Amino acid sequence: MNVPPIPTSLVGEGQGGGFDALAATYDAAFTQTPLGRRLRARVWAWQERFFRPGQYILELGCGTGEDAVWLAQRGIRVTATDASAEMLAVAERKAARAGVAGRVVTRQLALEALAEADFERVFDGLLSDFGALNCVAPEVIARTLGRWVRPGGRAVLVVMGPCCPWEIAWFLLHGHPRTAFRRLRPGGGTAEVGGQKLRVFYPSPGRLARMLAPEFRLLRLWGLGVALPTTDAASLVNRRPGLLDRLDRLETRLAGVFPFRLLGDHYVLELERLSTDSGNGLDG
């Protein structure tokens, strides 16, 4: 069976032992690259608007802890969870080096087991970045997220969408049509990570928002990786700072505009936890 490679942006952010072998190289492969820094900076700009010092935030699929440390440096307490013990070990070392270990609590937790989790509090907000939620069926997420966020709290979900023109074009040009259209297959696709097979789901933003209603109300939808390339195509920009700057500026103009916001490598949902039933509408 020809198993398509999992996108680099998903590596380290997901479910199970297959990611343990990748923990030591994830930051070099993505976080510390010019493209990775641009993408992460955009997510941090959204987080800075949504989360405030003194709050308690639950992070699902924390990977190597880059977001958890960034939030902790701004006075936010983070419970950072991941299925990979090695990813959590990297996150703990990173928090200690940054001097924020007291504000970052790590916990090994697979997203499939979120319904059985026993946290000590309901959180002020929830974060899941760079495709962690794609590693579990969206029905599982819809049943469990609401119980861990207080009414009025925000959830910021960065999810890989079903239609990414950058990915389609890249793999068609390289002669891999099955990989080019993997996100459009009903029921998701299969990838191999660290020698283990992983099921990957690609819910549309509209579908995911509807599944999270009525517990959550959609506030904003943004595209991420609309003009900026996927990590598979990162070689096009990592050594061309001028091109990266131009695409980054174009990303700023298109990220919130329909239909481009639906056509990125990821989309970003900002949601508000509701205490009563409410409508939740969206194109896509």
mmCIF file of C-alpha atoms in Angstrom:
data_model
loop_
_atom_site.group_PDB
_atom_site.id
_atom_site.type_symbol
_atom_site.label_atom_id
_atom_site.label_comp_id
_atom_site.label_asym_id
_atom_site.label_seq_id
_atom_site.Cartn_x
_atom_site.Cartn_y
_atom_site.Cartn_z
ATOM 1 C CA MET A 1 0.000 0.000 0.000
ATOM 2 C CA ASN A 2 1.353 3.438 -0.924
ATOM 3 C CA VAL A 3 0.830 5.500 2.237
ATOM 4 C CA PRO A 4 1.078 9.262 1.655
ATOM 5 C CA PRO A 5 3.527 11.166 3.844
ATOM 6 C CA ILE A 6 2.011 13.171 6.647
ATOM 7 C CA PRO A 7 2.520 16.944 6.283
ATOM 8 C CA THR A 8 5.460 18.267 8.295
ATOM 9 C CA SER A 9 3.212 20.783 10.031
ATOM 10 C CA LEU A 10 1.293 17.899 11.580
ATOM 11 C CA VAL A 11 4.384 16.078 12.772
ATOM 12 C CA GLY A 12 4.841 16.374 16.508
ATOM 13 C CA GLU A 13 1.375 17.691 17.210
ATOM 14 C CA GLY A 14 -0.655 14.558 17.311
ATOM 15 C CA GLN A 15 -1.590 11.140 18.574
ATOM 16 C CA GLY A 16 0.619 8.403 19.958
ATOM 17 C CA GLY A 17 3.994 6.785 20.033
ATOM 18 C CA GLY A 18 4.748 7.227 16.347
ATOM 19 C CA PHE A 19 5.614 10.828 17.118
ATOM 20 C CA ASP A 20 8.165 9.954 19.802
ATOM 21 C CA ALA A 21 10.848 9.315 17.194
ATOM 22 C CA LEU A 22 10.257 12.763 15.672
ATOM 23 C CA ALA A 23 10.398 14.833 18.852
ATOM 24 C CA ALA A 24 14.116 15.583 18.657
ATOM 25 C CA THR A 25 13.958 16.938 15.091
ATOM 26 C CA TYR A 26 10.538 18.615 14.899
ATOM 27 C CA ASP A 27 11.711 22.113 15.846
ATOM 28 C CA ALA A 28 14.569 22.022 13.336
ATOM 29 C CA ALA A 29 12.275 20.666 10.607
ATOM 30 C CA PHE A 30 9.473 23.195 11.142
ATOM 31 C CA THR A 31 9.515 25.558 14.136
ATOM 32 C CA GLN A 32 12.921 27.108 13.471
ATOM 33 C CA THR A 33 12.614 27.417 9.690
ATOM 34 C CA PRO A 34 11.804 30.791 8.087
ATOM 35 C CA LEU A 35 8.400 29.517 6.929
ATOM 36 C CA GLY A 36 7.640 27.898 10.279
ATOM 37 C CA ARG A 37 8.457 31.127 12.132
ATOM 38 C CA ARG A 38 6.123 33.147 9.873
ATOM 39 C CA LEU A 39 3.255 30.708 10.339
ATOM 40 C CA ARG A 40 3.771 30.472 14.097
ATOM 41 C CA ALA A 41 3.937 34.262 14.419
ATOM 42 C CA ARG A 42 0.506 34.538 12.798
ATOM 43 C CA VAL A 43 -0.978 32.076 15.256
ATOM 44 C CA TRP A 44 0.663 33.940 18.149
ATOM 45 C CA ALA A 45 -0.895 37.200 16.977
ATOM 46 C CA TRP A 46 -4.350 35.578 17.220
ATOM 47 C CA GLN A 47 -3.565 34.085 20.613
ATOM 48 C CA GLU A 48 -2.415 37.450 21.921
ATOM 49 C CA ARG A 49 -5.835 38.915 21.138
ATOM 50 C CA PHE A 50 -7.771 36.034 22.646
ATOM 51 C CA PHE A 51 -5.874 35.027 25.810
ATOM 52 C CA ARG A 52 -4.937 37.265 28.754
ATOM 53 C CA PRO A 53 -2.347 37.170 31.591
ATOM 54 C CA GLY A 54 -3.651 35.311 34.611
ATOM 55 C CA GLN A 55 -5.841 32.962 32.606
ATOM 56 C CA TYR A 56 -5.645 29.157 32.623
ATOM 57 C CA ILE A 57 -5.458 27.642 29.126
ATOM 58 C CA LEU A 58 -5.767 24.005 28.070
ATOM 59 C CA GLU A 59 -3.646 23.053 25.060
ATOM 60 C CA LEU A 60 -4.433 19.891 23.121
ATOM 61 C CA GLY A 61 -1.581 18.415 21.090
ATOM 62 C CA CYS A 62 1.139 20.714 22.430
ATOM 63 C CA GLY A 63 3.973 18.991 20.560
ATOM 64 C CA THR A 64 7.328 20.431 21.637
ATOM 65 C CA GLY A 65 5.686 23.168 23.712
ATOM 66 C CA GLU A 66 6.400 26.192 21.538
ATOM 67 C CA ASP A 67 2.949 27.714 22.070
ATOM 68 C CA ALA A 68 2.791 26.768 25.754
ATOM 69 C CA VAL A 69 6.096 28.505 26.479
ATOM 70 C CA TRP A 70 5.090 31.588 24.487
ATOM 71 C CA LEU A 71 1.831 31.879 26.433
ATOM 72 C CA ALA A 72 3.570 31.270 29.774
ATOM 73 C CA GLN A 73 6.040 34.060 29.038
ATOM 74 C CA ARG A 74 3.006 36.355 28.879
ATOM 75 C CA GLY A 75 1.725 35.400 32.308
ATOM 76 C CA ILE A 76 -0.712 32.684 31.205
ATOM 77 C CA ARG A 77 -0.838 29.291 32.904
ATOM 78 C CA VAL A 78 -0.976 26.393 30.473
ATOM 79 C CA THR A 79 -1.888 22.746 30.906
ATOM 80 C CA ALA A 80 -0.103 21.317 27.864
ATOM 81 C CA THR A 81 -1.202 17.854 26.733
ATOM 82 C CA ASP A 82 0.091 15.492 24.071
ATOM 83 C CA ALA A 83 -0.049 11.756 23.385
ATOM 84 C CA SER A 84 3.738 11.615 22.862
ATOM 85 C CA ALA A 85 5.892 11.303 25.975
ATOM 86 C CA GLU A 86 8.976 12.418 24.030
ATOM 87 C CA MET A 87 7.242 15.553 22.765
ATOM 88 C CA LEU A 88 6.262 16.403 26.331
ATOM 89 C CA ALA A 89 9.839 15.875 27.507
ATOM 90 C CA VAL A 90 11.055 18.400 24.926
ATOM 91 C CA ALA A 91 8.315 20.812 26.021
ATOM 92 C CA GLU A 92 9.328 20.498 29.680
ATOM 93 C CA ARG A 93 12.983 21.209 28.893
ATOM 94 C CA LYS A 94 11.980 24.167 26.746
ATOM 95 C CA ALA A 95 9.819 25.626 29.540
ATOM 96 C CA ALA A 96 12.633 25.170 32.057
ATOM 97 C CA ARG A 97 15.166 26.947 29.809
ATOM 98 C CA ALA A 98 12.718 29.822 29.329
ATOM 99 C CA GLY A 99 12.190 30.147 33.085
ATOM 100 C CA VAL A 100 8.439 29.450 32.902
ATOM 101 C CA ALA A 101 8.258 25.860 34.152
ATOM 102 C CA GLY A 102 6.056 27.025 37.004
ATOM 103 C CA ARG A 103 3.378 28.154 34.557
ATOM 104 C CA VAL A 104 3.457 25.102 32.248
ATOM 105 C CA VAL A 105 2.014 21.781 33.434
ATOM 106 C CA THR A 106 2.448 18.893 30.995
ATOM 107 C CA ARG A 107 0.222 15.844 30.816
ATOM 108 C CA GLN A 108 0.312 12.836 28.533
ATOM 109 C CA LEU A 109 -3.124 12.523 26.968
ATOM 110 C CA ALA A 110 -4.372 11.154 23.657
ATOM 111 C CA LEU A 111 -7.222 13.167 22.180
ATOM 112 C CA GLU A 112 -9.306 10.007 21.899
ATOM 113 C CA ALA A 113 -9.212 9.829 25.712
ATOM 114 C CA LEU A 114 -10.235 13.447 26.293
ATOM 115 C CA ALA A 115 -13.733 12.446 27.429
ATOM 116 C CA GLU A 116 -12.207 10.400 30.274
ATOM 117 C CA ALA A 117 -9.727 13.096 31.342
ATOM 118 C CA ASP A 118 -9.951 14.453 34.871
ATOM 119 C CA PHE A 119 -8.533 17.980 34.968
ATOM 120 C CA GLU A 120 -8.570 19.959 38.196
ATOM 121 C CA ARG A 121 -10.420 22.910 36.688
ATOM 122 C CA VAL A 122 -12.550 24.270 33.890
ATOM 123 C CA PHE A 123 -10.291 26.467 31.756
ATOM 124 C CA ASP A 124 -10.539 30.081 30.623
ATOM 125 C CA GLY A 125 -9.622 29.041 27.101
ATOM 126 C CA LEU A 126 -8.535 26.198 24.874
ATOM 127 C CA LEU A 127 -5.874 25.995 22.161
ATOM 128 C CA SER A 128 -5.071 23.352 19.581
ATOM 129 C CA ASP A 129 -2.469 24.294 16.977
ATOM 130 C CA PHE A 130 -1.147 23.049 13.632
ATOM 131 C CA GLY A 131 -3.389 20.106 12.945
ATOM 132 C CA ALA A 132 -3.474 18.200 16.239
ATOM 133 C CA LEU A 133 -7.249 17.878 15.957
ATOM 134 C CA ASN A 134 -6.892 16.281 12.521
ATOM 135 C CA CYS A 135 -5.554 13.179 14.252
ATOM 136 C CA VAL A 136 -8.932 12.278 15.768
ATOM 137 C CA ALA A 137 -12.431 11.958 14.321
ATOM 138 C CA PRO A 138 -14.228 15.329 14.546
ATOM 139 C CA GLU A 139 -17.190 13.621 16.229
ATOM 140 C CA VAL A 140 -14.951 12.793 19.190
ATOM 141 C CA ILE A 141 -13.826 16.412 19.489
ATOM 142 C CA ALA A 142 -17.368 17.755 19.228
ATOM 143 C CA ARG A 143 -18.491 15.585 22.133
ATOM 144 C CA THR A 144 -15.734 16.600 24.516
ATOM 145 C CA LEU A 145 -14.408 20.141 24.072
ATOM 146 C CA GLY A 146 -17.248 21.994 25.745
ATOM 147 C CA ARG A 147 -16.883 20.422 29.169
ATOM 148 C CA TRP A 148 -13.411 21.919 29.676
ATOM 149 C CA VAL A 149 -14.059 25.594 28.773
ATOM 150 C CA ARG A 150 -15.997 27.991 31.004
ATOM 151 C CA PRO A 151 -18.922 29.983 29.549
ATOM 152 C CA GLY A 152 -17.492 33.042 27.819
ATOM 153 C CA GLY A 153 -14.108 31.377 27.331
ATOM 154 C CA ARG A 154 -12.426 31.226 23.938
ATOM 155 C CA ALA A 155 -11.231 28.267 21.917
ATOM 156 C CA VAL A 156 -8.633 28.745 19.177
ATOM 157 C CA LEU A 157 -8.458 25.749 16.841
ATOM 158 C CA VAL A 158 -5.913 25.546 14.009
ATOM 159 C CA VAL A 159 -7.090 22.727 11.774
ATOM 160 C CA MET A 160 -6.014 21.361 8.396
ATOM 161 C CA GLY A 161 -8.822 21.886 5.883
ATOM 162 C CA PRO A 162 -10.051 19.679 3.031
ATOM 163 C CA CYS A 163 -8.937 21.864 0.116
ATOM 164 C CA CYS A 164 -5.409 23.263 -0.117
ATOM 165 C CA PRO A 165 -4.459 24.508 -3.626
ATOM 166 C CA TRP A 166 -0.790 24.776 -2.628
ATOM 167 C CA GLU A 167 -0.681 21.085 -1.727
ATOM 168 C CA ILE A 168 -2.639 19.991 -4.795
ATOM 169 C CA ALA A 169 -0.378 21.934 -7.152
ATOM 170 C CA TRP A 170 2.840 20.810 -5.462
ATOM 171 C CA PHE A 171 2.112 17.091 -5.623
ATOM 172 C CA LEU A 172 0.606 17.204 -9.110
ATOM 173 C CA LEU A 173 3.774 18.896 -10.362
ATOM 174 C CA HIS A 174 5.807 16.142 -8.711
ATOM 175 C CA GLY A 175 3.700 13.367 -10.211
ATOM 176 C CA HIS A 176 1.790 12.260 -7.104
ATOM 177 C CA PRO A 177 -1.929 12.717 -7.897
ATOM 178 C CA ARG A 178 -3.145 10.447 -5.071
ATOM 179 C CA THR A 179 -1.276 12.515 -2.520
ATOM 180 C CA ALA A 180 -2.393 15.752 -4.176
ATOM 181 C CA PHE A 181 -6.064 14.978 -3.508
ATOM 182 C CA ARG A 182 -5.724 13.018 -0.235
ATOM 183 C CA ARG A 183 -7.647 15.602 1.767
ATOM 184 C CA LEU A 184 -10.748 15.236 -0.408
ATOM 185 C CA ARG A 185 -11.226 11.526 0.241
ATOM 186 C CA PRO A 186 -14.355 10.713 2.270
ATOM 187 C CA GLY A 187 -13.415 9.695 5.786
ATOM 188 C CA GLY A 188 -9.903 11.160 5.623
ATOM 189 C CA GLY A 189 -6.658 9.424 4.749
ATOM 190 C CA THR A 190 -3.844 7.354 6.214
ATOM 191 C CA ALA A 191 -0.281 8.462 6.899
ATOM 192 C CA GLU A 192 2.760 6.742 8.344
ATOM 193 C CA VAL A 193 4.560 8.431 11.243
ATOM 194 C CA GLY A 194 7.503 6.889 13.045
ATOM 195 C CA GLY A 195 6.682 3.501 11.547
ATOM 196 C CA GLN A 196 3.067 3.624 12.689
ATOM 197 C CA LYS A 197 -0.024 4.242 10.576
ATOM 198 C CA LEU A 198 -2.150 7.220 11.514
ATOM 199 C CA ARG A 199 -5.638 8.155 10.355
ATOM 200 C CA VAL A 200 -5.967 11.837 9.413
ATOM 201 C CA PHE A 201 -9.299 13.648 9.090
ATOM 202 C CA TYR A 202 -9.929 16.908 7.196
ATOM 203 C CA PRO A 203 -13.254 18.452 8.319
ATOM 204 C CA SER A 204 -14.352 21.656 6.632
ATOM 205 C CA PRO A 205 -14.604 24.740 8.863
ATOM 206 C CA GLY A 206 -18.364 24.840 8.363
ATOM 207 C CA ARG A 207 -18.786 21.211 9.341
ATOM 208 C CA LEU A 208 -16.580 21.502 12.418
ATOM 209 C CA ALA A 209 -18.280 24.716 13.584
ATOM 210 C CA ARG A 210 -21.708 23.119 13.200
ATOM 211 C CA MET A 211 -20.609 20.054 15.118
ATOM 212 C CA LEU A 212 -19.359 22.240 17.985
ATOM 213 C CA ALA A 213 -22.650 24.142 18.202
ATOM 214 C CA PRO A 214 -24.574 24.791 20.400
ATOM 215 C CA GLU A 215 -21.774 24.686 23.003
ATOM 216 C CA PHE A 216 -19.598 27.056 20.972
ATOM 217 C CA ARG A 217 -20.362 30.081 18.810
ATOM 218 C CA LEU A 218 -18.100 30.893 15.886
ATOM 219 C CA LEU A 219 -16.623 34.379 16.204
ATOM 220 C CA ARG A 220 -14.031 34.479 13.422
ATOM 221 C CA LEU A 221 -12.576 32.300 10.702
ATOM 222 C CA TRP A 222 -9.148 32.863 9.173
ATOM 223 C CA GLY A 223 -7.063 30.968 6.679
ATOM 224 C CA LEU A 224 -3.469 30.017 7.468
ATOM 225 C CA GLY A 225 -1.163 29.061 4.633
ATOM 226 C CA VAL A 226 -3.352 30.710 2.000
ATOM 227 C CA ALA A 227 -0.540 32.450 0.123
ATOM 228 C CA LEU A 228 2.295 30.984 2.185
ATOM 229 C CA PRO A 229 3.193 27.479 0.971
ATOM 230 C CA THR A 230 2.751 24.193 2.760
ATOM 231 C CA THR A 231 5.741 22.777 4.579
ATOM 232 C CA ASP A 232 6.144 20.217 1.787
ATOM 233 C CA ALA A 233 6.936 23.167 -0.488
ATOM 234 C CA ALA A 234 8.963 25.092 2.110
ATOM 235 C CA SER A 235 12.120 24.786 0.011
ATOM 236 C CA LEU A 236 10.647 27.383 -2.345
ATOM 237 C CA VAL A 237 10.796 30.131 0.291
ATOM 238 C CA ASN A 238 13.151 29.156 3.116
ATOM 239 C CA ARG A 239 16.166 30.385 1.135
ATOM 240 C CA ARG A 240 14.348 33.214 -0.649
ATOM 241 C CA PRO A 241 13.546 35.852 1.984
ATOM 242 C CA GLY A 242 12.254 38.319 -0.612
ATOM 243 C CA LEU A 243 9.705 35.838 -1.948
ATOM 244 C CA LEU A 244 8.735 34.859 1.584
ATOM 245 C CA ASP A 245 8.120 38.529 2.448
ATOM 246 C CA ARG A 246 5.909 39.023 -0.605
ATOM 247 C CA LEU A 247 3.851 35.933 0.087
ATOM 248 C CA ASP A 248 3.544 36.914 3.744
ATOM 249 C CA ARG A 249 2.126 40.309 2.754
ATOM 250 C CA LEU A 250 -0.304 38.624 0.368
ATOM 251 C CA GLU A 251 -1.304 36.253 3.169
ATOM 252 C CA THR A 252 -2.220 39.243 5.339
ATOM 253 C CA ARG A 253 -4.586 40.541 2.656
ATOM 254 C CA LEU A 254 -6.246 37.200 1.873
ATOM 255 C CA ALA A 255 -6.402 35.327 5.180
ATOM 256 C CA GLY A 256 -9.771 36.719 6.238
ATOM 257 C CA VAL A 257 -11.382 37.012 2.796
ATOM 258 C CA PHE A 258 -13.923 34.536 1.386
ATOM 259 C CA PRO A 259 -13.232 32.168 -0.345
ATOM 260 C CA PHE A 260 -9.465 32.316 0.295
ATOM 261 C CA ARG A 261 -9.884 31.739 4.037
ATOM 262 C CA LEU A 262 -11.255 28.280 3.158
ATOM 263 C CA LEU A 263 -8.303 27.383 0.900
ATOM 264 C CA GLY A 264 -5.308 27.459 3.222
ATOM 265 C CA ASP A 265 -3.141 24.640 4.534
ATOM 266 C CA HIS A 266 -4.974 25.281 7.826
ATOM 267 C CA TYR A 267 -7.921 27.345 8.983
ATOM 268 C CA VAL A 268 -8.260 29.052 12.354
ATOM 269 C CA LEU A 269 -11.558 28.995 14.231
ATOM 270 C CA GLU A 270 -12.048 31.434 17.091
ATOM 271 C CA LEU A 271 -14.977 30.174 19.168
ATOM 272 C CA GLU A 272 -16.789 31.370 22.270
ATOM 273 C CA ARG A 273 -18.098 28.893 24.837
ATOM 274 C CA LEU A 274 -21.810 29.418 25.353
ATOM 275 C CA SER A 275 -23.991 28.660 28.337
ATOM 276 C CA THR A 276 -27.194 28.538 26.252
ATOM 277 C CA ASP A 277 -28.147 27.445 22.749
ATOM 278 C CA SER A 278 -27.160 29.838 19.966
ATOM 279 C CA GLY A 279 -26.956 29.924 16.208
ATOM 280 C CA ASN A 280 -23.672 29.296 14.425
ATOM 281 C CA GLY A 281 -23.478 30.043 10.711
ATOM 282 C CA LEU A 282 -20.645 29.918 8.217
ATOM 283 C CA ASP A 283 -19.935 29.644 4.510
ATOM 284 C CA GLY A 284 -17.976 26.487 3.773
#
